[in-house]
XYZ file of C-alpha atoms in Angstrom:
69
model
C -32.751 -113.630 0.113
C -29.925 -115.547 1.782
C -31.796 -115.596 5.091
C -34.870 -117.070 3.455
C -32.851 -119.724 1.599
C -30.751 -120.684 4.627
C -33.728 -120.945 6.962
C -35.468 -123.200 4.444
C -32.464 -125.366 3.476
C -30.903 -125.793 6.945
C -33.544 -125.192 9.616
C -31.618 -127.123 12.289
C -28.621 -124.738 12.395
C -28.309 -122.679 15.591
C -29.258 -119.027 15.054
C -27.493 -116.160 16.868
C -30.703 -114.102 16.672
C -34.349 -114.547 15.774
C -35.904 -112.377 13.078
C -39.201 -110.927 14.277
C -42.218 -111.878 12.170
C -40.137 -114.144 9.911
C -40.577 -114.387 6.889
C -42.663 -111.191 6.744
C -39.995 -108.602 7.534
C -37.314 -110.033 5.214
C -39.783 -110.274 2.314
C -41.033 -106.721 2.902
C -37.436 -105.436 3.070
C -36.599 -107.258 -0.161
C -39.593 -105.735 -1.958
C -38.757 -102.229 -0.693
C -35.121 -102.579 -1.791
C -36.181 -103.805 -5.239
C -38.653 -100.933 -5.701
C -36.021 -98.415 -4.572
C -33.482 -99.813 -7.031
C -35.976 -99.739 -9.923
C -36.915 -96.145 -9.066
C -33.233 -95.213 -8.949
C -32.604 -96.844 -12.327
C -35.578 -95.011 -13.871
C -34.974 -91.547 -12.421
C -31.154 -91.536 -12.335
C -29.735 -94.174 -14.703
C -26.121 -93.053 -14.184
C -26.173 -93.703 -10.452
C -28.130 -96.908 -11.026
C -25.413 -98.142 -13.385
C -22.744 -97.319 -10.796
C -24.604 -99.486 -8.278
C -24.876 -102.320 -10.792
C -21.131 -102.116 -11.491
C -20.300 -102.087 -7.770
C -22.539 -105.107 -7.124
C -21.182 -107.012 -10.137
C -17.584 -106.214 -9.147
C -18.162 -107.246 -5.545
C -19.777 -110.487 -6.660
C -16.850 -111.192 -9.001
C -14.305 -110.576 -6.248
C -16.282 -112.755 -3.852
C -16.410 -115.595 -6.393
C -12.659 -115.342 -7.042
C -11.740 -115.326 -3.349
C -14.149 -118.067 -2.306
C -12.224 -121.152 -1.304
C -13.457 -124.477 -2.709
C -15.268 -126.589 -0.158
């Protein structure tokens, strides 16, 4: 998602690499990841909840450590 937003909001920034078939590959990867997460949550809710807690904790730590710009 961040690649799509950054390429749209700041297209003039220099890029260290070019994504082949942009925006196709990132969108396909995002859909596959979402489907995999939903399947995990349906078939193994315990592991799905662990992933949610890890993501929420990582996001919280990132927000706390982020320096104001």
